[in-house]
């Protein structure tokens, strides 16, 4: 049950079981008063992270009575609809491109769910054809997969431990007495502002953003703690930019 300190009724209800390779969601409900999709997307992201932390390969939502609005959110978040429900692959590995293809073809892995692999393989091939496009699609669809040969520009961005905790560690963020707006912290899509006078070369859609904690404590050491993907770069006057994207941070 997902609750908020500002609401008298639960925001969401979820029930799931775990097997050897799969986190299976049998019940998923979001209260009709929760009209912001941020909560639903945060819940789906939490399911994926839970599967990764438990070393699962699949998340499958087999609830047969999902609201149409929820199905749209599932599709947006890389879930694919098959006979067994809505599923995705969450592959916590670093692999060569050919190994990813072998994995999707279920070679040397007869115990995996070939029906889900076929769904993902068809979806990837329908979106892109060039190696760069395919690498980018694979990493997003099968997050947190990383492909060795991916032709991506990587940028390391320093971040203070306090902000790192609030953005990337939801459990420890609850320990803080004062936090930013809850809805912004739940968003999996955010906007960041910087001066356009010194724009790094090569920065553009598809680039990886590696978040580096600059100073450590007894609870966290300095180092890279998270990876984001860059969707879009805009260079416009600050006021116009903020008015357009203030909902994202």
mmCIF file of C-alpha atoms in Angstrom:
data_model
loop_
_atom_site.group_PDB
_atom_site.id
_atom_site.type_symbol
_atom_site.label_atom_id
_atom_site.label_comp_id
_atom_site.label_asym_id
_atom_site.label_seq_id
_atom_site.Cartn_x
_atom_site.Cartn_y
_atom_site.Cartn_z
ATOM 1 C CA UNK A 1 0.000 0.000 0.000
ATOM 2 C CA UNK A 2 1.378 3.393 -1.031
ATOM 3 C CA UNK A 3 0.349 6.220 1.284
ATOM 4 C CA UNK A 4 1.014 9.938 1.456
ATOM 5 C CA UNK A 5 1.099 12.174 4.497
ATOM 6 C CA UNK A 6 -1.157 14.622 2.629
ATOM 7 C CA UNK A 7 -3.927 12.127 1.778
ATOM 8 C CA UNK A 8 -6.424 10.266 3.921
ATOM 9 C CA UNK A 9 -6.849 7.417 1.424
ATOM 10 C CA UNK A 10 -4.100 5.156 0.009
ATOM 11 C CA UNK A 11 -2.651 6.345 -3.289
ATOM 12 C CA UNK A 12 -1.936 2.887 -4.696
ATOM 13 C CA UNK A 13 -2.208 -0.823 -3.923
ATOM 14 C CA UNK A 14 0.139 -3.464 -5.278
ATOM 15 C CA UNK A 15 0.527 -7.207 -4.674
ATOM 16 C CA UNK A 16 3.294 -9.326 -6.179
ATOM 17 C CA UNK A 17 5.125 -12.626 -5.926
ATOM 18 C CA UNK A 18 8.653 -13.657 -6.851
ATOM 19 C CA UNK A 19 9.928 -16.686 -8.723
ATOM 20 C CA UNK A 20 13.432 -17.631 -9.819
ATOM 21 C CA UNK A 21 13.637 -15.102 -12.657
ATOM 22 C CA UNK A 22 10.472 -13.001 -12.388
ATOM 23 C CA UNK A 23 8.755 -10.453 -10.201
ATOM 24 C CA UNK A 24 5.068 -11.073 -10.954
ATOM 25 C CA UNK A 25 2.491 -8.396 -10.133
ATOM 26 C CA UNK A 26 -0.957 -9.881 -9.539
ATOM 27 C CA UNK A 27 -2.722 -6.680 -8.478
ATOM 28 C CA UNK A 28 -1.988 -3.043 -9.371
ATOM 29 C CA UNK A 29 -4.409 -0.233 -8.524
ATOM 30 C CA UNK A 30 -3.906 3.536 -8.450
ATOM 31 C CA UNK A 31 -6.539 5.722 -6.770
ATOM 32 C CA UNK A 32 -8.610 7.753 -9.236
ATOM 33 C CA UNK A 33 -7.778 10.977 -7.374
ATOM 34 C CA UNK A 34 -4.101 10.570 -8.265
ATOM 35 C CA UNK A 35 -4.283 12.387 -11.580
ATOM 36 C CA UNK A 36 -0.568 13.052 -11.861
ATOM 37 C CA UNK A 37 1.145 10.229 -13.768
ATOM 38 C CA UNK A 38 4.304 10.827 -11.754
ATOM 39 C CA UNK A 39 3.149 8.572 -8.914
ATOM 40 C CA UNK A 40 2.278 5.738 -11.295
ATOM 41 C CA UNK A 41 5.605 6.009 -13.137
ATOM 42 C CA UNK A 42 7.480 6.112 -9.828
ATOM 43 C CA UNK A 43 5.671 2.945 -8.742
ATOM 44 C CA UNK A 44 6.587 1.173 -11.990
ATOM 45 C CA UNK A 45 10.179 2.320 -11.569
ATOM 46 C CA UNK A 46 10.217 0.961 -8.032
ATOM 47 C CA UNK A 47 9.019 -2.428 -9.309
ATOM 48 C CA UNK A 48 11.849 -2.531 -11.816
ATOM 49 C CA UNK A 49 14.459 -1.539 -9.257
ATOM 50 C CA UNK A 50 13.130 -4.152 -6.817
ATOM 51 C CA UNK A 51 13.474 -6.833 -9.490
ATOM 52 C CA UNK A 52 17.038 -5.735 -10.250
ATOM 53 C CA UNK A 53 17.994 -5.687 -6.558
ATOM 54 C CA UNK A 54 16.636 -9.241 -6.195
ATOM 55 C CA UNK A 55 18.532 -10.383 -9.308
ATOM 56 C CA UNK A 56 15.359 -10.999 -11.332
ATOM 57 C CA UNK A 57 15.280 -10.718 -15.124
ATOM 58 C CA UNK A 58 11.585 -9.997 -15.718
ATOM 59 C CA UNK A 59 8.753 -7.905 -14.337
ATOM 60 C CA UNK A 60 5.324 -9.136 -15.433
ATOM 61 C CA UNK A 61 2.032 -7.432 -14.582
ATOM 62 C CA UNK A 62 -0.731 -10.010 -15.039
ATOM 63 C CA UNK A 63 -3.614 -8.010 -13.536
ATOM 64 C CA UNK A 64 -6.465 -8.471 -16.046
ATOM 65 C CA UNK A 65 -8.428 -5.404 -14.925
ATOM 66 C CA UNK A 66 -5.972 -2.567 -15.471
ATOM 67 C CA UNK A 67 -7.407 0.863 -16.234
ATOM 68 C CA UNK A 68 -6.817 2.056 -19.837
ATOM 69 C CA UNK A 69 -4.882 5.053 -18.503
ATOM 70 C CA UNK A 70 -2.553 2.717 -16.643
ATOM 71 C CA UNK A 71 -1.936 0.645 -19.773
ATOM 72 C CA UNK A 72 -0.810 3.805 -21.578
ATOM 73 C CA UNK A 73 1.685 4.491 -18.789
ATOM 74 C CA UNK A 74 2.947 0.901 -18.982
ATOM 75 C CA UNK A 75 3.553 1.266 -22.703
ATOM 76 C CA UNK A 76 5.392 4.566 -22.174
ATOM 77 C CA UNK A 77 7.658 2.876 -19.601
ATOM 78 C CA UNK A 78 8.784 0.076 -21.944
ATOM 79 C CA UNK A 79 6.328 -2.601 -20.811
ATOM 80 C CA UNK A 80 5.128 -4.773 -23.695
ATOM 81 C CA UNK A 81 1.769 -6.546 -23.808
ATOM 82 C CA UNK A 82 1.759 -10.276 -24.435
ATOM 83 C CA UNK A 83 -0.357 -13.312 -23.615
ATOM 84 C CA UNK A 84 0.808 -13.348 -20.003
ATOM 85 C CA UNK A 85 0.217 -9.645 -19.383
ATOM 86 C CA UNK A 86 2.527 -6.625 -19.521
ATOM 87 C CA UNK A 87 6.218 -7.530 -19.252
ATOM 88 C CA UNK A 88 9.707 -6.092 -19.484
ATOM 89 C CA UNK A 89 13.287 -7.299 -19.167
ATOM 90 C CA UNK A 90 15.590 -5.728 -16.583
ATOM 91 C CA UNK A 91 19.098 -6.987 -17.289
ATOM 92 C CA UNK A 92 21.649 -5.974 -14.666
ATOM 93 C CA UNK A 93 24.724 -6.753 -16.772
ATOM 94 C CA UNK A 94 27.424 -5.251 -18.983
ATOM 95 C CA UNK A 95 27.499 -7.152 -22.270
ATOM 96 C CA UNK A 96 28.857 -7.162 -25.783
ATOM 97 C CA UNK A 97 26.327 -6.478 -28.529
ATOM 98 C CA UNK A 98 26.443 -10.042 -29.859
ATOM 99 C CA UNK A 99 25.808 -11.399 -26.352
ATOM 100 C CA UNK A 100 22.695 -9.249 -26.083
ATOM 101 C CA UNK A 101 21.392 -10.756 -29.339
ATOM 102 C CA UNK A 102 22.162 -14.257 -28.077
ATOM 103 C CA UNK A 103 20.357 -13.484 -24.825
ATOM 104 C CA UNK A 104 17.257 -12.277 -26.673
ATOM 105 C CA UNK A 105 17.344 -15.427 -28.799
ATOM 106 C CA UNK A 106 17.493 -17.478 -25.557
ATOM 107 C CA UNK A 107 20.691 -19.261 -26.636
ATOM 108 C CA UNK A 108 22.288 -21.264 -23.812
ATOM 109 C CA UNK A 109 19.369 -20.222 -21.568
ATOM 110 C CA UNK A 110 16.504 -22.687 -22.063
ATOM 111 C CA UNK A 111 14.954 -21.803 -18.695
ATOM 112 C CA UNK A 112 14.209 -18.210 -19.690
ATOM 113 C CA UNK A 113 10.822 -16.983 -20.907
ATOM 114 C CA UNK A 114 11.172 -17.014 -24.705
ATOM 115 C CA UNK A 115 7.791 -15.311 -25.231
ATOM 116 C CA UNK A 116 8.977 -12.154 -23.443
ATOM 117 C CA UNK A 117 12.271 -12.251 -25.358
ATOM 118 C CA UNK A 118 10.401 -12.409 -28.660
ATOM 119 C CA UNK A 119 8.277 -9.407 -27.671
ATOM 120 C CA UNK A 120 11.335 -7.338 -26.771
ATOM 121 C CA UNK A 121 13.330 -8.447 -29.812
ATOM 122 C CA UNK A 122 10.479 -7.499 -32.175
ATOM 123 C CA UNK A 123 9.999 -4.136 -30.451
ATOM 124 C CA UNK A 124 13.686 -3.247 -30.675
ATOM 125 C CA UNK A 125 13.914 -4.130 -34.382
ATOM 126 C CA UNK A 126 10.751 -2.186 -35.180
ATOM 127 C CA UNK A 127 12.181 1.033 -33.708
ATOM 128 C CA UNK A 128 15.770 1.095 -34.971
ATOM 129 C CA UNK A 129 18.067 -0.543 -37.505
ATOM 130 C CA UNK A 130 21.486 1.103 -37.139
ATOM 131 C CA UNK A 131 23.876 -0.210 -34.444
ATOM 132 C CA UNK A 132 23.908 3.137 -32.589
ATOM 133 C CA UNK A 133 20.100 3.233 -32.524
ATOM 134 C CA UNK A 134 19.837 -0.396 -31.469
ATOM 135 C CA UNK A 135 22.335 0.056 -28.639
ATOM 136 C CA UNK A 136 20.432 3.031 -27.303
ATOM 137 C CA UNK A 137 17.074 1.251 -27.534
ATOM 138 C CA UNK A 138 18.415 -1.915 -25.888
ATOM 139 C CA UNK A 139 19.871 -0.017 -22.941
ATOM 140 C CA UNK A 140 16.593 1.804 -22.328
ATOM 141 C CA UNK A 141 14.241 -1.129 -22.891
ATOM 142 C CA UNK A 142 16.325 -3.548 -20.798
ATOM 143 C CA UNK A 143 17.613 -1.101 -18.165
ATOM 144 C CA UNK A 144 20.071 -1.252 -16.372
ATOM 145 C CA UNK A 145 21.826 -3.097 -19.218
ATOM 146 C CA UNK A 146 25.013 -1.445 -20.524
ATOM 147 C CA UNK A 147 26.527 -2.402 -23.907
ATOM 148 C CA UNK A 148 30.330 -2.258 -24.213
ATOM 149 C CA UNK A 149 30.419 -1.149 -27.870
ATOM 150 C CA UNK A 150 27.681 1.469 -27.503
ATOM 151 C CA UNK A 151 28.724 4.620 -29.358
ATOM 152 C CA UNK A 152 27.725 7.019 -26.604
ATOM 153 C CA UNK A 153 29.221 10.185 -25.183
ATOM 154 C CA UNK A 154 29.563 10.020 -21.391
ATOM 155 C CA UNK A 155 29.528 13.055 -19.130
ATOM 156 C CA UNK A 156 30.460 12.976 -15.452
ATOM 157 C CA UNK A 157 28.418 15.471 -13.420
ATOM 158 C CA UNK A 158 29.427 16.224 -9.798
ATOM 159 C CA UNK A 159 26.631 16.143 -7.243
ATOM 160 C CA UNK A 160 26.556 16.676 -3.490
ATOM 161 C CA UNK A 161 25.669 13.716 -1.305
ATOM 162 C CA UNK A 162 22.482 15.386 -0.024
ATOM 163 C CA UNK A 163 21.061 15.782 -3.533
ATOM 164 C CA UNK A 164 22.279 12.348 -4.528
ATOM 165 C CA UNK A 165 20.375 10.803 -1.633
ATOM 166 C CA UNK A 166 17.146 12.583 -2.492
ATOM 167 C CA UNK A 167 17.332 11.785 -6.214
ATOM 168 C CA UNK A 168 18.706 8.251 -6.238
ATOM 169 C CA UNK A 169 18.083 6.721 -2.790
ATOM 170 C CA UNK A 170 14.399 6.859 -1.849
ATOM 171 C CA UNK A 171 14.881 4.935 1.419
ATOM 172 C CA UNK A 172 17.548 7.217 2.833
ATOM 173 C CA UNK A 173 15.721 10.285 1.510
ATOM 174 C CA UNK A 174 12.927 9.525 3.972
ATOM 175 C CA UNK A 175 15.361 10.136 6.835
ATOM 176 C CA UNK A 176 15.697 13.832 5.943
ATOM 177 C CA UNK A 177 13.529 16.218 7.935
ATOM 178 C CA UNK A 178 13.279 18.713 5.085
ATOM 179 C CA UNK A 179 13.124 17.620 1.452
ATOM 180 C CA UNK A 180 12.140 19.303 -1.780
ATOM 181 C CA UNK A 181 8.701 18.928 -3.314
ATOM 182 C CA UNK A 182 7.714 15.265 -3.174
ATOM 183 C CA UNK A 183 6.360 15.237 -6.717
ATOM 184 C CA UNK A 184 9.677 16.454 -8.152
ATOM 185 C CA UNK A 185 11.637 13.831 -6.245
ATOM 186 C CA UNK A 186 9.351 11.096 -7.576
ATOM 187 C CA UNK A 187 9.784 12.123 -11.209
ATOM 188 C CA UNK A 188 11.956 9.859 -13.318
ATOM 189 C CA UNK A 189 12.234 12.615 -15.893
ATOM 190 C CA UNK A 190 13.884 15.852 -14.809
ATOM 191 C CA UNK A 191 15.348 19.000 -16.303
ATOM 192 C CA UNK A 192 18.675 20.557 -15.326
ATOM 193 C CA UNK A 193 19.868 24.063 -16.094
ATOM 194 C CA UNK A 194 23.363 25.339 -16.864
ATOM 195 C CA UNK A 195 25.058 28.208 -18.630
ATOM 196 C CA UNK A 196 25.159 27.839 -22.424
ATOM 197 C CA UNK A 197 28.421 29.784 -22.663
ATOM 198 C CA UNK A 198 30.474 26.656 -22.093
ATOM 199 C CA UNK A 199 28.598 23.769 -23.682
ATOM 200 C CA UNK A 200 30.526 20.459 -23.734
ATOM 201 C CA UNK A 201 31.302 19.146 -27.202
ATOM 202 C CA UNK A 202 29.333 16.093 -28.243
ATOM 203 C CA UNK A 203 26.524 16.584 -25.760
ATOM 204 C CA UNK A 204 23.191 15.572 -27.246
ATOM 205 C CA UNK A 205 20.303 13.083 -27.105
ATOM 206 C CA UNK A 206 21.404 9.581 -26.130
ATOM 207 C CA UNK A 207 24.410 10.684 -24.087
ATOM 208 C CA UNK A 208 24.951 9.097 -20.695
ATOM 209 C CA UNK A 209 25.059 11.298 -17.600
ATOM 210 C CA UNK A 210 27.161 9.728 -14.842
ATOM 211 C CA UNK A 211 26.463 11.242 -11.426
ATOM 212 C CA UNK A 212 29.566 11.532 -9.251
ATOM 213 C CA UNK A 213 29.254 12.154 -5.511
ATOM 214 C CA UNK A 214 32.031 14.630 -4.754
ATOM 215 C CA UNK A 215 32.413 14.195 -1.003
ATOM 216 C CA UNK A 216 31.753 11.065 0.967
ATOM 217 C CA UNK A 217 30.699 10.236 4.507
ATOM 218 C CA UNK A 218 30.675 7.121 6.604
ATOM 219 C CA UNK A 219 27.533 6.035 4.721
ATOM 220 C CA UNK A 220 28.538 6.763 1.146
ATOM 221 C CA UNK A 221 31.902 6.987 -0.592
ATOM 222 C CA UNK A 222 32.842 9.419 -3.371
ATOM 223 C CA UNK A 223 32.204 7.892 -6.774
ATOM 224 C CA UNK A 224 29.657 7.332 -9.537
ATOM 225 C CA UNK A 225 26.293 6.474 -7.991
ATOM 226 C CA UNK A 226 23.825 6.615 -10.904
ATOM 227 C CA UNK A 227 23.454 6.842 -14.676
ATOM 228 C CA UNK A 228 20.879 8.932 -16.560
ATOM 229 C CA UNK A 229 20.187 9.358 -20.254
ATOM 230 C CA UNK A 230 19.982 12.694 -22.010
ATOM 231 C CA UNK A 231 16.798 13.118 -24.053
ATOM 232 C CA UNK A 232 16.996 16.692 -25.245
ATOM 233 C CA UNK A 233 19.139 19.856 -25.184
ATOM 234 C CA UNK A 234 17.633 23.329 -25.578
ATOM 235 C CA UNK A 235 19.396 26.688 -25.613
ATOM 236 C CA UNK A 236 16.858 29.468 -24.994
ATOM 237 C CA UNK A 237 16.521 32.461 -22.613
ATOM 238 C CA UNK A 238 16.404 31.308 -18.948
ATOM 239 C CA UNK A 239 12.910 32.654 -18.205
ATOM 240 C CA UNK A 240 11.347 30.922 -21.204
ATOM 241 C CA UNK A 241 13.154 27.695 -20.363
ATOM 242 C CA UNK A 242 11.975 27.681 -16.762
ATOM 243 C CA UNK A 243 8.381 28.512 -17.691
ATOM 244 C CA UNK A 244 8.336 25.584 -20.120
ATOM 245 C CA UNK A 245 9.918 22.997 -17.802
ATOM 246 C CA UNK A 246 9.369 24.119 -14.211
ATOM 247 C CA UNK A 247 7.133 21.074 -13.634
ATOM 248 C CA UNK A 248 10.272 18.943 -14.119
ATOM 249 C CA UNK A 249 12.527 20.816 -11.715
#
